[in-house]
XYZ file of C-alpha atoms in Angstrom:
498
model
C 129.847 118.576 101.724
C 133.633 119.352 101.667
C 134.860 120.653 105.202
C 138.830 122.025 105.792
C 139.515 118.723 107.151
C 138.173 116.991 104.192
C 134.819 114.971 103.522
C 132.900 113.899 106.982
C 132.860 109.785 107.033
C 129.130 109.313 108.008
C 127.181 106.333 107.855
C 130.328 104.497 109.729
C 129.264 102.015 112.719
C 131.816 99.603 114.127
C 131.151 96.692 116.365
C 133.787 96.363 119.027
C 132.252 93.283 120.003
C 132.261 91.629 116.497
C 135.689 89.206 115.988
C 136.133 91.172 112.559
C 139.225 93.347 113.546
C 138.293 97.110 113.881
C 140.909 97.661 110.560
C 138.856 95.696 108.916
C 135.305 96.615 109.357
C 136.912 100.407 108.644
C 138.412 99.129 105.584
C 135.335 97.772 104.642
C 132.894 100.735 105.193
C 135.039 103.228 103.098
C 135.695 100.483 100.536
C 131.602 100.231 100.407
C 130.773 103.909 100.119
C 133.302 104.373 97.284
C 132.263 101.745 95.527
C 128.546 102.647 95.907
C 129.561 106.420 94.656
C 128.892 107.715 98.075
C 132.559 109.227 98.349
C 133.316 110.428 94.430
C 136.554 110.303 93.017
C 138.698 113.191 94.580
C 137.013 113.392 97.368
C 139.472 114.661 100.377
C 139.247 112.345 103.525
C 139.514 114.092 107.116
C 143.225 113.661 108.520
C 143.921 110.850 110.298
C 144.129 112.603 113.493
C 140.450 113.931 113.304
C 139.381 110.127 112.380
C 140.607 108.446 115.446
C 139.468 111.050 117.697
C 135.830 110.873 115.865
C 136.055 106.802 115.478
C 137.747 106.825 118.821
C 140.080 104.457 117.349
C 144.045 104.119 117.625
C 146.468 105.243 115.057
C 147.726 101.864 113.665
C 144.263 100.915 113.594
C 143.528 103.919 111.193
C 146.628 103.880 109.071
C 146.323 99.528 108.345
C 142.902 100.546 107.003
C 143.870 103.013 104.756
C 147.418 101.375 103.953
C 144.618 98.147 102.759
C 142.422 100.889 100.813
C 145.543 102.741 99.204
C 147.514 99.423 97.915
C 143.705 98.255 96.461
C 143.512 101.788 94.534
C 140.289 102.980 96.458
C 142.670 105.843 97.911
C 145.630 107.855 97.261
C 148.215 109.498 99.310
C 149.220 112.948 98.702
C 152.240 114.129 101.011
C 151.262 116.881 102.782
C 147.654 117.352 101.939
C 146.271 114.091 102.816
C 144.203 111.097 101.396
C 141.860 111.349 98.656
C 139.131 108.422 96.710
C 141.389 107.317 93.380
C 140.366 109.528 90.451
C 139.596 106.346 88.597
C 135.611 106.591 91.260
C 135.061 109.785 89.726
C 131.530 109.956 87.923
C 130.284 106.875 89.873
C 126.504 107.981 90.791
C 125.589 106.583 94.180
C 123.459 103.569 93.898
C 120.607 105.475 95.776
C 120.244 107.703 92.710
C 118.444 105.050 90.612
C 115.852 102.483 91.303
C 117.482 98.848 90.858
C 116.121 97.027 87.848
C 115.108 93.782 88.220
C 117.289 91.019 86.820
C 117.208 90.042 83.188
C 116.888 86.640 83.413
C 116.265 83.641 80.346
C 112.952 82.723 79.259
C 114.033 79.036 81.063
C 114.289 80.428 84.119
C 110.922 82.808 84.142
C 108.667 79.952 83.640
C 110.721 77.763 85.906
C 109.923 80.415 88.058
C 105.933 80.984 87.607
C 105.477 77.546 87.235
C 106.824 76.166 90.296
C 104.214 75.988 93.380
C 104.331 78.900 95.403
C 102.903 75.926 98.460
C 106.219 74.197 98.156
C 108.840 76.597 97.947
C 107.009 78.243 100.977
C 107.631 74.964 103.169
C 110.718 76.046 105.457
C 111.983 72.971 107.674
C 114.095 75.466 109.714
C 110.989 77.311 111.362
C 110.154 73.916 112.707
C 110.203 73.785 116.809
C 112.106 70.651 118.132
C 109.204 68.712 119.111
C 106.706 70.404 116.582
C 106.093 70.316 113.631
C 103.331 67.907 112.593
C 104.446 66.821 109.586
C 102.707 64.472 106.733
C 104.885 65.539 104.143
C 105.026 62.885 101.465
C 108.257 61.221 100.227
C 109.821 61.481 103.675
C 111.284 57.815 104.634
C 111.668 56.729 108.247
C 114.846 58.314 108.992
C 114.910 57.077 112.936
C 115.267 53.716 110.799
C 118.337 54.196 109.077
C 121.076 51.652 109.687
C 123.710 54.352 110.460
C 126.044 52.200 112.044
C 126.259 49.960 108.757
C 126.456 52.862 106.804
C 128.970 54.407 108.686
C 131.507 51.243 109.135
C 131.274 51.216 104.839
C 131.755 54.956 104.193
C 134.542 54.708 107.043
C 136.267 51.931 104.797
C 136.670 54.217 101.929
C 137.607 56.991 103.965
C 140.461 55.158 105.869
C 142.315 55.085 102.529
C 141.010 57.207 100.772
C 142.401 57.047 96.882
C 141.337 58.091 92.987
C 138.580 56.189 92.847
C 137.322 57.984 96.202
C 138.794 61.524 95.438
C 138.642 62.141 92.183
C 136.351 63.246 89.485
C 134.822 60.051 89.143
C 133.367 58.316 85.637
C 131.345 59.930 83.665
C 128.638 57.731 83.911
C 129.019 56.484 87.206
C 131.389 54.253 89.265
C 131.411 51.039 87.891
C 130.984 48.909 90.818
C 127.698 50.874 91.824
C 126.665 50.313 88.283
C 126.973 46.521 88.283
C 124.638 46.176 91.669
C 122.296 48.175 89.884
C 122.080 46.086 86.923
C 121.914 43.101 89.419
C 119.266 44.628 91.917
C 116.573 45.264 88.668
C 117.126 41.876 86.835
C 116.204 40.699 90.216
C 113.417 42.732 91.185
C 112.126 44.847 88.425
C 112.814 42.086 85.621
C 115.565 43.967 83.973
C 117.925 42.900 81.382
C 120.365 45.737 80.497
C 124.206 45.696 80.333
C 126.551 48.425 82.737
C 126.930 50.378 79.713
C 123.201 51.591 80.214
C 123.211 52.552 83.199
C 124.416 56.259 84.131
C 124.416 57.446 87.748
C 122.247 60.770 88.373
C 122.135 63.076 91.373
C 118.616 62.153 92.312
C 115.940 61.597 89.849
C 115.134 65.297 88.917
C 118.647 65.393 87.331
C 117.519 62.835 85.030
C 114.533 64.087 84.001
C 115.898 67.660 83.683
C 118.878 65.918 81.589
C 116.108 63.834 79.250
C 114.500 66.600 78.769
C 117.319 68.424 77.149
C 118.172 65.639 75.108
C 114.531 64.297 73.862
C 112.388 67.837 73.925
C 112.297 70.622 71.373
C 110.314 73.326 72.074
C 106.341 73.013 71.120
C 106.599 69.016 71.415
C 103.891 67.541 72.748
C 104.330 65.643 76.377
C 102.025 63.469 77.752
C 101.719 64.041 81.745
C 99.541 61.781 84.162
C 97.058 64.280 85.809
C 97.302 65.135 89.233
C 101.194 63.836 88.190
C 104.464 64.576 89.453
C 105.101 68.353 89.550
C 109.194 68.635 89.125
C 108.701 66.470 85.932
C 106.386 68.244 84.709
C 108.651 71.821 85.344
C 111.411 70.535 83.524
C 109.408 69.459 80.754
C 107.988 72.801 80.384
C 111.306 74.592 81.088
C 112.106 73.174 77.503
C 109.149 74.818 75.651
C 106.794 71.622 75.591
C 103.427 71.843 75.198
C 101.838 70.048 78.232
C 99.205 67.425 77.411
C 97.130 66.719 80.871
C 95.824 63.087 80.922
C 93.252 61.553 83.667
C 94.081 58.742 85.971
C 91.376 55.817 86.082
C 91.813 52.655 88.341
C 93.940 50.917 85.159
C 96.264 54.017 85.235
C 97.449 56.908 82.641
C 94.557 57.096 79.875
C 96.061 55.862 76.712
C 93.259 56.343 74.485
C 93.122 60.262 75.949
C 96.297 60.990 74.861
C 95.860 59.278 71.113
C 92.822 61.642 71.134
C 94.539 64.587 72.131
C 98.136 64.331 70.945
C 98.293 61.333 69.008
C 101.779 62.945 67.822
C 103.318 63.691 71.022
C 107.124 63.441 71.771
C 107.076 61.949 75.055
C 105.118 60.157 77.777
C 105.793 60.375 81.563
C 104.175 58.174 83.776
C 105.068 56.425 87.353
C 103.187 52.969 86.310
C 104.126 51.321 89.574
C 102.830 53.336 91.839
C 101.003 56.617 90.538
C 102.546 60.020 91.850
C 100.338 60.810 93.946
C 97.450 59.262 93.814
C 98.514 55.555 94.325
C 96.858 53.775 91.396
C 98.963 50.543 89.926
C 98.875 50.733 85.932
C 97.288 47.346 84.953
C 99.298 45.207 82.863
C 96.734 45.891 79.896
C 97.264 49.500 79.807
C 101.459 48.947 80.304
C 100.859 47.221 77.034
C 98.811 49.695 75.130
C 101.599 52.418 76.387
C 104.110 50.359 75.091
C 102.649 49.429 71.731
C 102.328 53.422 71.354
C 105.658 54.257 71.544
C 106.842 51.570 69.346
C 104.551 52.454 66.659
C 104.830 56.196 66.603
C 108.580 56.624 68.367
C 107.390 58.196 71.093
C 110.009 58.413 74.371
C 108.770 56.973 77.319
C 110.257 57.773 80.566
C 109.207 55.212 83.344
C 109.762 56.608 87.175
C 109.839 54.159 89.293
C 108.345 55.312 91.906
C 108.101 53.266 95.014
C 108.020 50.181 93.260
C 110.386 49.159 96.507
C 107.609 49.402 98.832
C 104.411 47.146 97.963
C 102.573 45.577 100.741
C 100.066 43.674 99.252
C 101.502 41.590 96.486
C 104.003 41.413 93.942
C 104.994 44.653 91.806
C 103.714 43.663 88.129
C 106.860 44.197 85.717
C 108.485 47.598 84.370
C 107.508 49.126 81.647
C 111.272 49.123 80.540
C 110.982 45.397 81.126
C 108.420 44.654 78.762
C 109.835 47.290 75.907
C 110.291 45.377 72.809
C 110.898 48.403 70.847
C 113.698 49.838 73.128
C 111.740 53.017 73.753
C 111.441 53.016 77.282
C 113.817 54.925 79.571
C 113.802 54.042 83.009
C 114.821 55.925 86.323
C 115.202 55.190 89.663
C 116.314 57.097 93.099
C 117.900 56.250 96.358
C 116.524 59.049 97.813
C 113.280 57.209 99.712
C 115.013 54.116 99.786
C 117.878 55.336 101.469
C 117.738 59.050 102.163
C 117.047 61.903 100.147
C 120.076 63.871 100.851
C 122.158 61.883 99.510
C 121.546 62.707 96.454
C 121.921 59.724 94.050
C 119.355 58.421 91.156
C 120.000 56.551 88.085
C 118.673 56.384 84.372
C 118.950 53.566 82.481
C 118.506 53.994 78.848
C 117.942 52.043 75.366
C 121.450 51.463 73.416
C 120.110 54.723 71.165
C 120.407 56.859 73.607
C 123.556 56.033 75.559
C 125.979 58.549 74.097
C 123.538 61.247 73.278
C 122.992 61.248 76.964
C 126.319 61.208 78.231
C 127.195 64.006 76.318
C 124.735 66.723 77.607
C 125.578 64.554 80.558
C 129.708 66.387 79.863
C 128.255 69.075 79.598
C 126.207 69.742 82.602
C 128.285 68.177 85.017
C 130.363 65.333 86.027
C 129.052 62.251 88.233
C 127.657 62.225 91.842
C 130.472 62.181 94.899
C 132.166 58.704 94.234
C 132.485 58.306 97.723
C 128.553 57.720 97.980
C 128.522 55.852 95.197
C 131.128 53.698 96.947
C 129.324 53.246 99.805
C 126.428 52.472 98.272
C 127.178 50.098 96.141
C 128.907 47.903 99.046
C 125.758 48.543 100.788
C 124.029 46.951 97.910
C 126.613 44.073 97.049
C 126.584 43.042 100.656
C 123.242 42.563 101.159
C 122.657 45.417 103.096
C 119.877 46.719 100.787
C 117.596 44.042 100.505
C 117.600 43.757 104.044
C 116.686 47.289 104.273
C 114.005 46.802 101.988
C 112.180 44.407 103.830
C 112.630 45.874 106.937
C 111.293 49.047 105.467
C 108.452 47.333 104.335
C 107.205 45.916 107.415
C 107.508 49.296 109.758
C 106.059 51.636 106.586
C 102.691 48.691 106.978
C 102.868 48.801 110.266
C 103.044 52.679 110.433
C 100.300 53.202 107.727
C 97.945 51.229 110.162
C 98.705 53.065 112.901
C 97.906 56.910 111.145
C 94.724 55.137 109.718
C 92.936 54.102 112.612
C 93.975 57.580 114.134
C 92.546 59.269 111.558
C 89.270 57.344 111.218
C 88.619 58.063 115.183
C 89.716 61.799 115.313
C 88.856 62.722 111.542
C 86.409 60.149 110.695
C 83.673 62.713 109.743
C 85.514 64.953 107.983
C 88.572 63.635 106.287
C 88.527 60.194 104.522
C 91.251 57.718 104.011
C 92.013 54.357 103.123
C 94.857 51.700 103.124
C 97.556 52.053 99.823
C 99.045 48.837 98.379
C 102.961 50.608 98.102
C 104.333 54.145 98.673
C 104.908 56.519 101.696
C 101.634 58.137 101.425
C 98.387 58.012 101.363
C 95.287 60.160 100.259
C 93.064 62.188 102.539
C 89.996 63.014 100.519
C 88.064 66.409 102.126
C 84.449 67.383 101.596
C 83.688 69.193 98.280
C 83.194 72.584 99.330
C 87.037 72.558 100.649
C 90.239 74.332 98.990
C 92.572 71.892 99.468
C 95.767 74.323 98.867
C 93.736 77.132 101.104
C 93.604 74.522 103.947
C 97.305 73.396 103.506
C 98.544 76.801 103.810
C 96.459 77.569 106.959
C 97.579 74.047 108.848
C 101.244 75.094 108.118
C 100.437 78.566 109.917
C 99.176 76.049 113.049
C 102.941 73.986 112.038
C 100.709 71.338 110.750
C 102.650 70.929 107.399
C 101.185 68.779 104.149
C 100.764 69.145 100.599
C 97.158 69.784 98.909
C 96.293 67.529 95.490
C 95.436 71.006 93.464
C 99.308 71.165 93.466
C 99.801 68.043 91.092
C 96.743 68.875 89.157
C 97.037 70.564 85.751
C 93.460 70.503 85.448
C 90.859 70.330 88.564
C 88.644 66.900 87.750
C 89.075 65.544 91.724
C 88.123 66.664 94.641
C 90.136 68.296 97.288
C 92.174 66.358 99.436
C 95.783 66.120 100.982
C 98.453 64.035 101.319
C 99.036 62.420 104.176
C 102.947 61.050 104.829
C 103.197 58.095 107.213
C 106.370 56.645 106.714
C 108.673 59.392 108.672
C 106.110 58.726 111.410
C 106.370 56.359 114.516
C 103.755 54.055 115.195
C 103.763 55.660 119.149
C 104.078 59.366 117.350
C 100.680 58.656 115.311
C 97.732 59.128 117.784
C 99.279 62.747 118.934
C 99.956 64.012 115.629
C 96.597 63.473 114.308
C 95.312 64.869 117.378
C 97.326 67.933 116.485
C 96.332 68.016 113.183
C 92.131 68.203 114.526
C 93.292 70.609 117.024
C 94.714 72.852 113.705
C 91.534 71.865 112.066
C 89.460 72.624 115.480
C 91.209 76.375 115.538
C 89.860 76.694 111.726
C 86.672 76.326 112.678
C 86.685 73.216 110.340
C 85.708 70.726 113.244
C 83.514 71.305 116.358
C-alpha cells in the first residue's frame, strides 16, 4: 500500500541491546524484504525524516543504511523525490506466495537418508546435564584416562616451529613418519607384513569404508554383511547401490557356508573377525580360513575392520585376516579413534599392491589427507613408546571397569537384564526378556537421560532377541554402582521393574 510518503517499512524490529550496530540490523531488514519480494522493484521508501522519527533512530544512522543498500543496488536515489527498491527487484513474488519445495536431492543421499537409524541421529550429547547423563554408549574410551600431558608436550613440539610438513597440505597418502609406526605397530601385533607404500592415512575408519566402497562397488553387487553388523558400513555400502546380503553370527563367527548359499557371486565381504561388531564373538581360525580361501577363489574383496583387536583380556588376539591372505585380497583398516580418541579423527587402510593407486586416486578426488599436525603427533606418540604403554594401561582399567558394571548389574538387574564378561572390546551385551522392544526401551531410557543403543539397530534381519548395549569403558569403577542404579530407577519409572 503506497502512502504520499512512500511504502510503510513494517515488519522492522531492532535490538538496541544486540552488539550488531543499529545501521546494520536496518540495512539488513530492508535488504531481506527486497530480496524476499516483500518491497517490489519501484517501490517508493518513506523520507528519511519520517523513518527516524518512526524507527526513532538518528540521521547518520538512517542515511549509512541506505548509503550500504544504494552502493549494493537494492536502492536508488532520485534527487528530489526520494529512494526507491532498484528496478532490477521488480517481478520478484514474495516468498510467502508459494509453498517451498522440498530439496531435490541424489538418489545417494535419499537412501543415506532412510537408511540411517532414526535411534542414533536422535542421540544429542548437548542436552546432557553436567552430572547426568547415564550413559552406556558403546565405542566411548575412558577419556578421564587420556595422557593429556604427553600428548600435549608432543603436539606443543610441532607447534613451537611450526613448518610445511605441519602446515601444509600434507601427502596424499599420509605423512610418512606416521606411516612407518604403523607398518611397525601391525608386524608387531597384528602379524603384518606390508611396505609404507600400502598404507594410506584415513579420517577415521568410515572414510575408508565410504572410499572402498567407491572404488570396489557397482551398483547391484552383492555384499556380504555380518548380521546384527556394523551399521555405517553397511550405509555406505548401500549408498553405492549394493544389494545387501544379511549373514548370521554363530560362536565361530560370520557364516561362510550362508553366504556361498546365498550369494556365492558376491563382490565383497565385511566382517570385524577380531572382535564381532557388536556382538563380541572371535572368528575361529577355521572359519578365517574358509573366508580367505573364498576370496581367493572367486576374487571377492574382503575388507577386515579391526575392531578392538587392541583390547583382549583373556588371551592372545588370533592373527588378521590380512595376515593370513595368500591371495592379496584382503584389505585391512584400522582407527585411532577408541584407542586414542574419537575426535581426532584419524584411521588407516592398508591395501594389497592392486589396489594402491586405484585408491589414492578417488582418494584425489575426495579429499586430501587428515591434519598433518595429528598425524605428527601421533606418530611420535607411537615411535616413542607412548602407545603401547597406553595400550596396556587401557587394558587393565577397561577389565577392571567391566567387572565393576557386571557385578552392579547382576545385583540391581539380575532378574531382568542378563550379562556376562567379553574377552576384548568396550562393550558388552545386555540380553532382555523376549517380550521386550529393545529400540522401544532405548528410546524411553534416553527420555529418563539413560542413553544406550538397542541390538534391532545392527540387525538387518530380527533372528536374536532384544537386548542393549551396555558401554563400560567411559565408566569409572567408583561411577558404576550409581549409574546402574539410575538405569533401574529409569527402568523402575517404566514400570519394567517393581
Amino acid at each position: 500500500m503506497k502512502t504520499p510518503g512512500g511504502m510503510l517499512l513494517t515488519g522492522i524490529e531492532l535490538d538496541r541491546a544486540s552488539p550488531v550496530p543499529l545501521y546494520r540490523q536496518l540495512y539488513l531488514q530492508v535488504r531481506k524484504q527486497i530480496l524476499s519480494g516483500r518491497l517490489p522493484g519501484g517501490t517508493r521508501l518513506p523520507s528519511t525524516r519520517t523513518l527516524c522519527k518512526e524507527l526513532g533512530l538518528s540521521r547518520i544512522t538512517l542515511l549509512n543504511a541506505f548509503d550500504q543498500l544504494t552502493a549494493e543496488g537494492f536502492l536508488a536515489s532520485r534527487t528530489g523525490a526520494g529512494s526507491y527498491v532498484g528496478h532490477e527487484w521488480e517481478g520478484r513474488r514474495a516468498a510467502t506466495d508459494e509453498p517451498r519445495k522440498p530439496p531435490r536431492l541424489s538418489s545417494m543421499s535419499h537412501a543415506v537418508h532412510s537408511l540411517r537409524s532414526d535411534h542414533f541421529s536422535g542421540v544429542s550429547y548437548s542436552t546432557w546435564a553436567p552430572d547426568c547423563p547415564t550413559s552406556f554408549l558403546p565405542s566411548h574410551p575412558a577419556y578421564d584416562a587420556f595422557p593429556v600431558q604427553a600428548w600435549k608436550r608432543l603436539m606443543n613440539r610441532h607447534l613451537r616451529k611450526p613448518g610445511k610438513a605441519e602446515l601444509g597440505y600434507g601427502e596424499l597418502k599420509g605423512l610418512l613418519r606416521l606411516r612407518e609406526a604403523i607398518v611397525e605397530y601391525v608386524a608387531d601385533a597384528r602379524g603384518i607384513e606390508c611396505s609404507v607404500d600400502q598404507v594410506v592415512i584415513t579420517s577415521g575408519a568410515q572414510q575408508a569404508f565410504n572410499l572402498l566402497g567407491m572404488l570396489l562397488l557397482d551398483p547391484g553387487d552383492g555384499v556380504w554383511m555380518e548380521d546384527p553388523g556394523h551399521i555405517a558400513a553397511r550405509i555406505a555400502f548401500q549408498a553405492q547401490g549394493c544389494r545387501l546380503v544379511p549373514l548370521p553370527i554363530d560362536d565361530q563367527g560370520l557364516d561362510v557356508q550362508q553366504g556361498v548359499r546365498d550369494c556365492p557371486d558376491a563382490r565383497l565381504a565385511f566382517t570385524t573377525p577380531s572382535r564381532q561388531h557388536p556382538l563380541g564373538t572371535t572368528m575361529s581360525y577355521a572359519r578365517r580360513q574358509e573366508l580367505i580361501d573364498w576370496g581367493g577363489r572367486g576374487q571377492g574383496w574382503i575388507i577386515e575392520d579391526d575392531c578392538d583387536s587392541e583390547f583382549r583380556y583373556v588371551g592372545r588376539p588370533l592373527p588378521a585376516l590380512y595376515a593370513m591372505d595368500p591371495w592379496g585380497r584382503v584389505i585391512y583398516v584400522g582407527t585411532f579413534s577408541k584407542v586414542l580418541y574419537p575426535s581426532l579423527r584419524l584411521g588407516y587402510v592398508i591395501l594389497p599392491e592392486d589396489l594402491v593407486e586405484p585408491f589414492c586416486a578417488i582418494r584425489a578426488v575426495m579429499d586430501r589427507s587428515p591434519s598433518t599436525l595429528h598425524q605428527a603427533t601421533v606418530a611420535d606418540f607411537m615411535l616413542e613408546g607412548h602407545f603401547l604403554g597406553h595400550i596396556r594401561r587401557m587394558r587393565n582399567l577397561y577389565q577392571a571397569r567391566q567387572a565393576c558394571l557386571l557385578e552392579a548389574l547382576q545385583r540391581h538387574l539380575g532378574g531382568f537384564l542378563s550379562a556376562n564378561p567379553v574377552e576384548s572390546g568396550l562393550h558388552l551385551m545386555g540380553w532382555l526378556p523376549d517380550d521386550q522392544d529393545d529400540d522401544q526401551l532405548a528410546r524411553q531410557l534416553g527420555e529418563h537421560q539413560v542413553y544406550t543403543y538397542a541390538l534391532r539397530d545392527y540387525c538387518v534381519r530380527h533372528r536374536l532377541p532384544p537386548g542393549l548395549l551396555l558401554g563400560f569403558a567411559a565408566t569409572p569403577e567408583q561411577q558404576a554402582e550409581r549409574r546402574v542404579q539410575e538405569l533401574a530407577q529409569a527402568l523402575t519409572s517404566l514400570g519394567l521393574l517393581t
